Amino acid sequence: MIREVFVIHWIYIVFVLGIFASLCFWFAPELAGASRLGRFLSTVMAVFWLSRVPIQLFYYDPEIRRQNRMSDVAFLLAFLYLGIVFSIAALGVLL
């Protein structure tokens, strides 16, 4: 039962990330502040990605993070980059 719940949650997370990616490719101008809905979605994605930073830093086992330092840093930089880009878009700074 636990494994089935884990797999279903994993599928939903991948589905949500796929939705985010498709929004970025097909609706970039709207996400960059051309509409209120786009700014709202950019805000949601900024919160989503920026919330991953403290999870990465404080929840995951420090020893595993140390053993995989390059991956740890790469993930942190990716989460920060995405969070900052979507924060800028949400604020409409680019327009």
PDB file of N, CA and C in Angstrom:
ATOM      1  N   MET A   1       0.821  -1.191   0.000  1.00  0.00           N
ATOM      2  CA  MET A   1       0.000   0.000   0.000  1.00  0.00           C
ATOM      3  C   MET A   1       0.868   1.259   0.000  1.00  0.00           C
ATOM      4  N   ILE A   2       1.891   1.305   0.851  1.00  0.00           N
ATOM      5  CA  ILE A   2       2.771   2.479   0.929  1.00  0.00           C
ATOM      6  C   ILE A   2       3.459   2.700  -0.418  1.00  0.00           C
ATOM      7  N   ARG A   3       3.930   1.623  -1.023  1.00  0.00           N
ATOM      8  CA  ARG A   3       4.597   1.744  -2.315  1.00  0.00           C
ATOM      9  C   ARG A   3       3.642   2.293  -3.372  1.00  0.00           C
ATOM     10  N   GLU A   4       2.406   1.831  -3.381  1.00  0.00           N
ATOM     11  CA  GLU A   4       1.424   2.316  -4.352  1.00  0.00           C
ATOM     12  C   GLU A   4       1.156   3.804  -4.161  1.00  0.00           C
ATOM     13  N   VAL A   5       1.029   4.240  -2.908  1.00  0.00           N
ATOM     14  CA  VAL A   5       0.819   5.661  -2.630  1.00  0.00           C
ATOM     15  C   VAL A   5       2.029   6.463  -3.103  1.00  0.00           C
ATOM     16  N   PHE A   6       3.232   5.968  -2.837  1.00  0.00           N
ATOM     17  CA  PHE A   6       4.460   6.636  -3.266  1.00  0.00           C
ATOM     18  C   PHE A   6       4.502   6.774  -4.782  1.00  0.00           C
ATOM     19  N   VAL A   7       4.178   5.703  -5.492  1.00  0.00           N
ATOM     20  CA  VAL A   7       4.209   5.727  -6.959  1.00  0.00           C
ATOM     21  C   VAL A   7       3.180   6.718  -7.494  1.00  0.00           C
ATOM     22  N   ILE A   8       1.989   6.715  -6.953  1.00  0.00           N
ATOM     23  CA  ILE A   8       0.944   7.636  -7.419  1.00  0.00           C
ATOM     24  C   ILE A   8       1.359   9.087  -7.158  1.00  0.00           C
ATOM     25  N   HIS A   9       1.928   9.367  -5.986  1.00  0.00           N
ATOM     26  CA  HIS A   9       2.397  10.729  -5.710  1.00  0.00           C
ATOM     27  C   HIS A   9       3.508  11.123  -6.669  1.00  0.00           C
ATOM     28  N   TRP A  10       4.400  10.198  -6.961  1.00  0.00           N
ATOM     29  CA  TRP A  10       5.480  10.466  -7.905  1.00  0.00           C
ATOM     30  C   TRP A  10       4.905  10.810  -9.278  1.00  0.00           C
ATOM     31  N   ILE A  11       3.909  10.067  -9.715  1.00  0.00           N
ATOM     32  CA  ILE A  11       3.278  10.321 -11.017  1.00  0.00           C
ATOM     33  C   ILE A  11       2.636  11.707 -11.031  1.00  0.00           C
ATOM     34  N   TYR A  12       1.942  12.077  -9.966  1.00  0.00           N
ATOM     35  CA  TYR A  12       1.325  13.397  -9.897  1.00  0.00           C
ATOM     36  C   TYR A  12       2.369  14.513  -9.922  1.00  0.00           C
ATOM     37  N   ILE A  13       3.475  14.332  -9.233  1.00  0.00           N
ATOM     38  CA  ILE A  13       4.530  15.342  -9.231  1.00  0.00           C
ATOM     39  C   ILE A  13       5.107  15.503 -10.633  1.00  0.00           C
ATOM     40  N   VAL A  14       5.368  14.407 -11.311  1.00  0.00           N
ATOM     41  CA  VAL A  14       5.878  14.478 -12.677  1.00  0.00           C
ATOM     42  C   VAL A  14       4.847  15.150 -13.583  1.00  0.00           C
ATOM     43  N   PHE A  15       3.587  14.871 -13.385  1.00  0.00           N
ATOM     44  CA  PHE A  15       2.511  15.487 -14.156  1.00  0.00           C
ATOM     45  C   PHE A  15       2.493  17.007 -13.949  1.00  0.00           C
ATOM     46  N   VAL A  16       2.601  17.451 -12.698  1.00  0.00           N
ATOM     47  CA  VAL A  16       2.613  18.881 -12.399  1.00  0.00           C
ATOM     48  C   VAL A  16       3.840  19.550 -13.026  1.00  0.00           C
ATOM     49  N   LEU A  17       5.001  18.915 -12.940  1.00  0.00           N
ATOM     50  CA  LEU A  17       6.194  19.480 -13.567  1.00  0.00           C
ATOM     51  C   LEU A  17       6.035  19.550 -15.082  1.00  0.00           C
ATOM     52  N   GLY A  18       5.378  18.582 -15.673  1.00  0.00           N
ATOM     53  CA  GLY A  18       5.087  18.620 -17.109  1.00  0.00           C
ATOM     54  C   GLY A  18       4.163  19.783 -17.463  1.00  0.00           C
ATOM     55  N   ILE A  19       3.184  20.034 -16.614  1.00  0.00           N
ATOM     56  CA  ILE A  19       2.288  21.182 -16.825  1.00  0.00           C
ATOM     57  C   ILE A  19       3.089  22.479 -16.740  1.00  0.00           C
ATOM     58  N   PHE A  20       3.954  22.606 -15.747  1.00  0.00           N
ATOM     59  CA  PHE A  20       4.786  23.801 -15.623  1.00  0.00           C
ATOM     60  C   PHE A  20       5.650  23.994 -16.865  1.00  0.00           C
ATOM     61  N   ALA A  21       6.262  22.922 -17.340  1.00  0.00           N
ATOM     62  CA  ALA A  21       7.113  23.022 -18.527  1.00  0.00           C
ATOM     63  C   ALA A  21       6.309  23.451 -19.746  1.00  0.00           C
ATOM     64  N   SER A  22       5.125  22.867 -19.925  1.00  0.00           N
ATOM     65  CA  SER A  22       4.304  23.234 -21.081  1.00  0.00           C
ATOM     66  C   SER A  22       3.848  24.690 -20.988  1.00  0.00           C
ATOM     67  N   LEU A  23       3.537  25.171 -19.788  1.00  0.00           N
ATOM     68  CA  LEU A  23       3.189  26.584 -19.624  1.00  0.00           C
ATOM     69  C   LEU A  23       4.350  27.480 -20.053  1.00  0.00           C
ATOM     70  N   CYS A  24       5.555  27.088 -19.661  1.00  0.00           N
ATOM     71  CA  CYS A  24       6.733  27.895 -20.006  1.00  0.00           C
ATOM     72  C   CYS A  24       6.965  27.945 -21.511  1.00  0.00           C
ATOM     73  N   PHE A  25       6.770  26.844 -22.198  1.00  0.00           N
ATOM     74  CA  PHE A  25       7.016  26.797 -23.639  1.00  0.00           C
ATOM     75  C   PHE A  25       5.909  27.472 -24.438  1.00  0.00           C
ATOM     76  N   TRP A  26       4.659  27.270 -24.061  1.00  0.00           N
ATOM     77  CA  TRP A  26       3.543  27.739 -24.877  1.00  0.00           C
ATOM     78  C   TRP A  26       2.953  29.073 -24.435  1.00  0.00           C
ATOM     79  N   PHE A  27       3.205  29.479 -23.204  1.00  0.00           N
ATOM     80  CA  PHE A  27       2.598  30.704 -22.691  1.00  0.00           C
ATOM     81  C   PHE A  27       3.624  31.628 -22.036  1.00  0.00           C
ATOM     82  N   ALA A  28       4.821  31.676 -22.571  1.00  0.00           N
ATOM     83  CA  ALA A  28       5.894  32.492 -21.992  1.00  0.00           C
ATOM     84  C   ALA A  28       5.518  33.967 -21.879  1.00  0.00           C
ATOM     85  N   PRO A  29       4.940  34.594 -22.920  1.00  0.00           N
ATOM     86  CA  PRO A  29       4.600  36.025 -22.778  1.00  0.00           C
ATOM     87  C   PRO A  29       3.605  36.285 -21.639  1.00  0.00           C
ATOM     88  N   GLU A  30       2.625  35.410 -21.497  1.00  0.00           N
ATOM     89  CA  GLU A  30       1.653  35.583 -20.418  1.00  0.00           C
ATOM     90  C   GLU A  30       2.313  35.421 -19.051  1.00  0.00           C
ATOM     91  N   LEU A  31       3.201  34.432 -18.928  1.00  0.00           N
ATOM     92  CA  LEU A  31       3.885  34.214 -17.656  1.00  0.00           C
ATOM     93  C   LEU A  31       4.827  35.371 -17.326  1.00  0.00           C
ATOM     94  N   ALA A  32       5.289  36.069 -18.347  1.00  0.00           N
ATOM     95  CA  ALA A  32       6.215  37.179 -18.139  1.00  0.00           C
ATOM     96  C   ALA A  32       5.487  38.464 -17.759  1.00  0.00           C
ATOM     97  N   GLY A  33       4.197  38.406 -17.537  1.00  0.00           N
ATOM     98  CA  GLY A  33       3.485  39.559 -17.033  1.00  0.00           C
ATOM     99  C   GLY A  33       2.474  40.162 -17.974  1.00  0.00           C
ATOM    100  N   ALA A  34       2.196  39.510 -19.086  1.00  0.00           N
ATOM    101  CA  ALA A  34       1.238  40.068 -20.031  1.00  0.00           C
ATOM    102  C   ALA A  34      -0.205  39.948 -19.537  1.00  0.00           C
ATOM    103  N   SER A  35      -0.449  39.125 -18.542  1.00  0.00           N
ATOM    104  CA  SER A  35      -1.811  38.981 -18.029  1.00  0.00           C
ATOM    105  C   SER A  35      -1.774  38.728 -16.522  1.00  0.00           C
ATOM    106  N   ARG A  36      -2.887  38.992 -15.867  1.00  0.00           N
ATOM    107  CA  ARG A  36      -2.978  38.738 -14.421  1.00  0.00           C
ATOM    108  C   ARG A  36      -2.871  37.247 -14.127  1.00  0.00           C
ATOM    109  N   LEU A  37      -3.503  36.433 -14.978  1.00  0.00           N
ATOM    110  CA  LEU A  37      -3.419  34.986 -14.771  1.00  0.00           C
ATOM    111  C   LEU A  37      -1.971  34.508 -14.915  1.00  0.00           C
ATOM    112  N   GLY A  38      -1.260  35.041 -15.896  1.00  0.00           N
ATOM    113  CA  GLY A  38       0.144  34.675 -16.081  1.00  0.00           C
ATOM    114  C   GLY A  38       0.993  35.046 -14.883  1.00  0.00           C
ATOM    115  N   ARG A  39       0.765  36.249 -14.336  1.00  0.00           N
ATOM    116  CA  ARG A  39       1.511  36.666 -13.151  1.00  0.00           C
ATOM    117  C   ARG A  39       1.171  35.789 -11.950  1.00  0.00           C
ATOM    118  N   PHE A  40      -0.102  35.405 -11.830  1.00  0.00           N
ATOM    119  CA  PHE A  40      -0.495  34.506 -10.746  1.00  0.00           C
ATOM    120  C   PHE A  40       0.215  33.156 -10.883  1.00  0.00           C
ATOM    121  N   LEU A  41       0.210  32.602 -12.092  1.00  0.00           N
ATOM    122  CA  LEU A  41       0.880  31.314 -12.308  1.00  0.00           C
ATOM    123  C   LEU A  41       2.383  31.428 -12.078  1.00  0.00           C
ATOM    124  N   SER A  42       2.970  32.557 -12.470  1.00  0.00           N
ATOM    125  CA  SER A  42       4.396  32.767 -12.195  1.00  0.00           C
ATOM    126  C   SER A  42       4.647  32.824 -10.691  1.00  0.00           C
ATOM    127  N   THR A  43       3.747  33.452  -9.960  1.00  0.00           N
ATOM    128  CA  THR A  43       3.879  33.498  -8.503  1.00  0.00           C
ATOM    129  C   THR A  43       3.810  32.103  -7.902  1.00  0.00           C
ATOM    130  N   VAL A  44       2.855  31.313  -8.362  1.00  0.00           N
ATOM    131  CA  VAL A  44       2.710  29.936  -7.860  1.00  0.00           C
ATOM    132  C   VAL A  44       3.976  29.135  -8.151  1.00  0.00           C
ATOM    133  N   MET A  45       4.506  29.270  -9.363  1.00  0.00           N
ATOM    134  CA  MET A  45       5.714  28.519  -9.704  1.00  0.00           C
ATOM    135  C   MET A  45       6.930  29.042  -8.947  1.00  0.00           C
ATOM    136  N   ALA A  46       6.996  30.341  -8.674  1.00  0.00           N
ATOM    137  CA  ALA A  46       8.102  30.883  -7.879  1.00  0.00           C
ATOM    138  C   ALA A  46       8.069  30.315  -6.463  1.00  0.00           C
ATOM    139  N   VAL A  47       6.891  30.298  -5.860  1.00  0.00           N
ATOM    140  CA  VAL A  47       6.757  29.728  -4.511  1.00  0.00           C
ATOM    141  C   VAL A  47       7.100  28.240  -4.528  1.00  0.00           C
ATOM    142  N   PHE A  48       6.620  27.534  -5.540  1.00  0.00           N
ATOM    143  CA  PHE A  48       6.886  26.101  -5.677  1.00  0.00           C
ATOM    144  C   PHE A  48       8.392  25.836  -5.713  1.00  0.00           C
ATOM    145  N   TRP A  49       9.123  26.556  -6.585  1.00  0.00           N
ATOM    146  CA  TRP A  49      10.550  26.294  -6.746  1.00  0.00           C
ATOM    147  C   TRP A  49      11.361  26.832  -5.573  1.00  0.00           C
ATOM    148  N   LEU A  50      11.010  28.001  -5.057  1.00  0.00           N
ATOM    149  CA  LEU A  50      11.776  28.544  -3.937  1.00  0.00           C
ATOM    150  C   LEU A  50      11.566  27.744  -2.654  1.00  0.00           C
ATOM    151  N   SER A  51      10.410  27.103  -2.517  1.00  0.00           N
ATOM    152  CA  SER A  51      10.186  26.267  -1.327  1.00  0.00           C
ATOM    153  C   SER A  51      11.066  25.025  -1.346  1.00  0.00           C
ATOM    154  N   ARG A  52      11.573  24.665  -2.518  1.00  0.00           N
ATOM    155  CA  ARG A  52      12.465  23.507  -2.616  1.00  0.00           C
ATOM    156  C   ARG A  52      13.835  23.794  -2.020  1.00  0.00           C
ATOM    157  N   VAL A  53      14.232  25.062  -1.955  1.00  0.00           N
ATOM    158  CA  VAL A  53      15.559  25.399  -1.421  1.00  0.00           C
ATOM    159  C   VAL A  53      15.688  25.011   0.048  1.00  0.00           C
ATOM    160  N   PRO A  54      14.785  25.455   0.951  1.00  0.00           N
ATOM    161  CA  PRO A  54      14.939  25.015   2.345  1.00  0.00           C
ATOM    162  C   PRO A  54      14.745  23.509   2.535  1.00  0.00           C
ATOM    163  N   ILE A  55      13.918  22.903   1.700  1.00  0.00           N
ATOM    164  CA  ILE A  55      13.772  21.440   1.783  1.00  0.00           C
ATOM    165  C   ILE A  55      15.109  20.786   1.475  1.00  0.00           C
ATOM    166  N   GLN A  56      15.757  21.248   0.408  1.00  0.00           N
ATOM    167  CA  GLN A  56      17.052  20.699   0.017  1.00  0.00           C
ATOM    168  C   GLN A  56      18.090  20.924   1.116  1.00  0.00           C
ATOM    169  N   LEU A  57      18.080  22.105   1.713  1.00  0.00           N
ATOM    170  CA  LEU A  57      19.108  22.452   2.692  1.00  0.00           C
ATOM    171  C   LEU A  57      18.886  21.828   4.068  1.00  0.00           C
ATOM    172  N   PHE A  58      17.638  21.776   4.515  1.00  0.00           N
ATOM    173  CA  PHE A  58      17.388  21.409   5.907  1.00  0.00           C
ATOM    174  C   PHE A  58      16.695  20.067   6.126  1.00  0.00           C
ATOM    175  N   TYR A  59      16.094  19.495   5.087  1.00  0.00           N
ATOM    176  CA  TYR A  59      15.374  18.244   5.281  1.00  0.00           C
ATOM    177  C   TYR A  59      16.216  17.033   4.885  1.00  0.00           C
ATOM    178  N   TYR A  60      16.871  17.122   3.743  1.00  0.00           N
ATOM    179  CA  TYR A  60      17.638  15.974   3.261  1.00  0.00           C
ATOM    180  C   TYR A  60      18.849  15.716   4.147  1.00  0.00           C
ATOM    181  N   ASP A  61      19.235  14.454   4.225  1.00  0.00           N
ATOM    182  CA  ASP A  61      20.353  14.012   5.052  1.00  0.00           C
ATOM    183  C   ASP A  61      21.644  14.712   4.616  1.00  0.00           C
ATOM    184  N   PRO A  62      22.294  15.436   5.539  1.00  0.00           N
ATOM    185  CA  PRO A  62      23.522  16.160   5.180  1.00  0.00           C
ATOM    186  C   PRO A  62      24.636  15.243   4.665  1.00  0.00           C
ATOM    187  N   GLU A  63      24.697  14.031   5.172  1.00  0.00           N
ATOM    188  CA  GLU A  63      25.746  13.107   4.736  1.00  0.00           C
ATOM    189  C   GLU A  63      25.553  12.718   3.270  1.00  0.00           C
ATOM    190  N   ILE A  64      24.316  12.455   2.881  1.00  0.00           N
ATOM    191  CA  ILE A  64      24.042  12.119   1.472  1.00  0.00           C
ATOM    192  C   ILE A  64      24.320  13.327   0.596  1.00  0.00           C
ATOM    193  N   ARG A  65      23.973  14.507   1.069  1.00  0.00           N
ATOM    194  CA  ARG A  65      24.260  15.731   0.306  1.00  0.00           C
ATOM    195  C   ARG A  65      25.763  15.924   0.153  1.00  0.00           C
ATOM    196  N   ARG A  66      26.535  15.628   1.190  1.00  0.00           N
ATOM    197  CA  ARG A  66      27.991  15.748   1.132  1.00  0.00           C
ATOM    198  C   ARG A  66      28.579  14.749   0.142  1.00  0.00           C
ATOM    199  N   GLN A  67      28.059  13.536   0.152  1.00  0.00           N
ATOM    200  CA  GLN A  67      28.564  12.498  -0.757  1.00  0.00           C
ATOM    201  C   GLN A  67      28.272  12.829  -2.219  1.00  0.00           C
ATOM    202  N   ASN A  68      27.233  13.584  -2.455  1.00  0.00           N
ATOM    203  CA  ASN A  68      26.822  13.946  -3.817  1.00  0.00           C
ATOM    204  C   ASN A  68      26.838  15.460  -3.977  1.00  0.00           C
ATOM    205  N   ARG A  69      27.931  16.089  -3.615  1.00  0.00           N
ATOM    206  CA  ARG A  69      28.017  17.545  -3.551  1.00  0.00           C
ATOM    207  C   ARG A  69      27.700  18.211  -4.883  1.00  0.00           C
ATOM    208  N   MET A  70      28.213  17.686  -5.986  1.00  0.00           N
ATOM    209  CA  MET A  70      27.975  18.307  -7.294  1.00  0.00           C
ATOM    210  C   MET A  70      26.477  18.312  -7.629  1.00  0.00           C
ATOM    211  N   SER A  71      25.820  17.200  -7.416  1.00  0.00           N
ATOM    212  CA  SER A  71      24.385  17.119  -7.681  1.00  0.00           C
ATOM    213  C   SER A  71      23.605  18.028  -6.742  1.00  0.00           C
ATOM    214  N   ASP A  72      24.015  18.054  -5.486  1.00  0.00           N
ATOM    215  CA  ASP A  72      23.355  18.906  -4.504  1.00  0.00           C
ATOM    216  C   ASP A  72      23.436  20.370  -4.929  1.00  0.00           C
ATOM    217  N   VAL A  73      24.608  20.816  -5.307  1.00  0.00           N
ATOM    218  CA  VAL A  73      24.792  22.203  -5.739  1.00  0.00           C
ATOM    219  C   VAL A  73      24.016  22.465  -7.023  1.00  0.00           C
ATOM    220  N   ALA A  74      24.046  21.520  -7.961  1.00  0.00           N
ATOM    221  CA  ALA A  74      23.320  21.693  -9.221  1.00  0.00           C
ATOM    222  C   ALA A  74      21.817  21.841  -8.973  1.00  0.00           C
ATOM    223  N   PHE A  75      21.262  21.011  -8.116  1.00  0.00           N
ATOM    224  CA  PHE A  75      19.837  21.109  -7.805  1.00  0.00           C
ATOM    225  C   PHE A  75      19.520  22.437  -7.112  1.00  0.00           C
ATOM    226  N   LEU A  76      20.345  22.834  -6.146  1.00  0.00           N
ATOM    227  CA  LEU A  76      20.120  24.102  -5.459  1.00  0.00           C
ATOM    228  C   LEU A  76      20.148  25.278  -6.436  1.00  0.00           C
ATOM    229  N   LEU A  77      21.132  25.290  -7.329  1.00  0.00           N
ATOM    230  CA  LEU A  77      21.219  26.369  -8.312  1.00  0.00           C
ATOM    231  C   LEU A  77      20.016  26.363  -9.250  1.00  0.00           C
ATOM    232  N   ALA A  78      19.571  25.175  -9.650  1.00  0.00           N
ATOM    233  CA  ALA A  78      18.405  25.082 -10.535  1.00  0.00           C
ATOM    234  C   ALA A  78      17.153  25.600  -9.840  1.00  0.00           C
ATOM    235  N   PHE A  79      16.944  25.210  -8.588  1.00  0.00           N
ATOM    236  CA  PHE A  79      15.759  25.665  -7.850  1.00  0.00           C
ATOM    237  C   PHE A  79      15.803  27.167  -7.634  1.00  0.00           C
ATOM    238  N   LEU A  80      16.974  27.696  -7.287  1.00  0.00           N
ATOM    239  CA  LEU A  80      17.115  29.135  -7.103  1.00  0.00           C
ATOM    240  C   LEU A  80      16.872  29.887  -8.411  1.00  0.00           C
ATOM    241  N   TYR A  81      17.465  29.398  -9.496  1.00  0.00           N
ATOM    242  CA  TYR A  81      17.295  30.042 -10.797  1.00  0.00           C
ATOM    243  C   TYR A  81      15.813  30.110 -11.187  1.00  0.00           C
ATOM    244  N   LEU A  82      15.138  28.957 -11.122  1.00  0.00           N
ATOM    245  CA  LEU A  82      13.721  28.919 -11.494  1.00  0.00           C
ATOM    246  C   LEU A  82      12.888  29.816 -10.579  1.00  0.00           C
ATOM    247  N   GLY A  83      13.165  29.771  -9.290  1.00  0.00           N
ATOM    248  CA  GLY A  83      12.420  30.604  -8.354  1.00  0.00           C
ATOM    249  C   GLY A  83      12.620  32.086  -8.616  1.00  0.00           C
ATOM    250  N   ILE A  84      13.849  32.487  -8.903  1.00  0.00           N
ATOM    251  CA  ILE A  84      14.132  33.900  -9.168  1.00  0.00           C
ATOM    252  C   ILE A  84      13.508  34.339 -10.484  1.00  0.00           C
ATOM    253  N   VAL A  85      13.638  33.520 -11.526  1.00  0.00           N
ATOM    254  CA  VAL A  85      13.051  33.877 -12.829  1.00  0.00           C
ATOM    255  C   VAL A  85      11.546  34.050 -12.705  1.00  0.00           C
ATOM    256  N   PHE A  86      10.877  33.115 -12.044  1.00  0.00           N
ATOM    257  CA  PHE A  86       9.424  33.224 -11.905  1.00  0.00           C
ATOM    258  C   PHE A  86       9.032  34.361 -10.969  1.00  0.00           C
ATOM    259  N   SER A  87       9.852  34.683  -9.982  1.00  0.00           N
ATOM    260  CA  SER A  87       9.573  35.827  -9.114  1.00  0.00           C
ATOM    261  C   SER A  87       9.636  37.124  -9.909  1.00  0.00           C
ATOM    262  N   ILE A  88      10.649  37.256 -10.744  1.00  0.00           N
ATOM    263  CA  ILE A  88      10.766  38.451 -11.589  1.00  0.00           C
ATOM    264  C   ILE A  88       9.581  38.553 -12.521  1.00  0.00           C
ATOM    265  N   ALA A  89       9.205  37.425 -13.127  1.00  0.00           N
ATOM    266  CA  ALA A  89       8.046  37.433 -14.033  1.00  0.00           C
ATOM    267  C   ALA A  89       6.770  37.783 -13.274  1.00  0.00           C
ATOM    268  N   ALA A  90       6.613  37.272 -12.062  1.00  0.00           N
ATOM    269  CA  ALA A  90       5.411  37.538 -11.274  1.00  0.00           C
ATOM    270  C   ALA A  90       5.299  39.016 -10.923  1.00  0.00           C
ATOM    271  N   LEU A  91       6.435  39.640 -10.712  1.00  0.00           N
ATOM    272  CA  LEU A  91       6.423  41.065 -10.388  1.00  0.00           C
ATOM    273  C   LEU A  91       6.262  41.943 -11.627  1.00  0.00           C
ATOM    274  N   GLY A  92       6.386  41.337 -12.806  1.00  0.00           N
ATOM    275  CA  GLY A  92       6.234  42.086 -14.048  1.00  0.00           C
ATOM    276  C   GLY A  92       7.391  43.037 -14.313  1.00  0.00           C
ATOM    277  N   VAL A  93       8.565  42.726 -13.777  1.00  0.00           N
ATOM    278  CA  VAL A  93       9.731  43.590 -13.905  1.00  0.00           C
ATOM    279  C   VAL A  93      10.215  43.656 -15.345  1.00  0.00           C
ATOM    280  N   LEU A  94      10.031  42.594 -16.097  1.00  0.00           N
ATOM    281  CA  LEU A  94      10.567  42.529 -17.462  1.00  0.00           C
ATOM    282  C   LEU A  94       9.817  43.396 -18.444  1.00  0.00           C
ATOM    283  N   LEU A  95       8.611  43.825 -18.108  1.00  0.00           N
ATOM    284  CA  LEU A  95       7.838  44.618 -19.053  1.00  0.00           C
ATOM    285  C   LEU A  95       8.171  46.049 -18.911  1.00  0.00           C
TER     286      LEU A  95
END
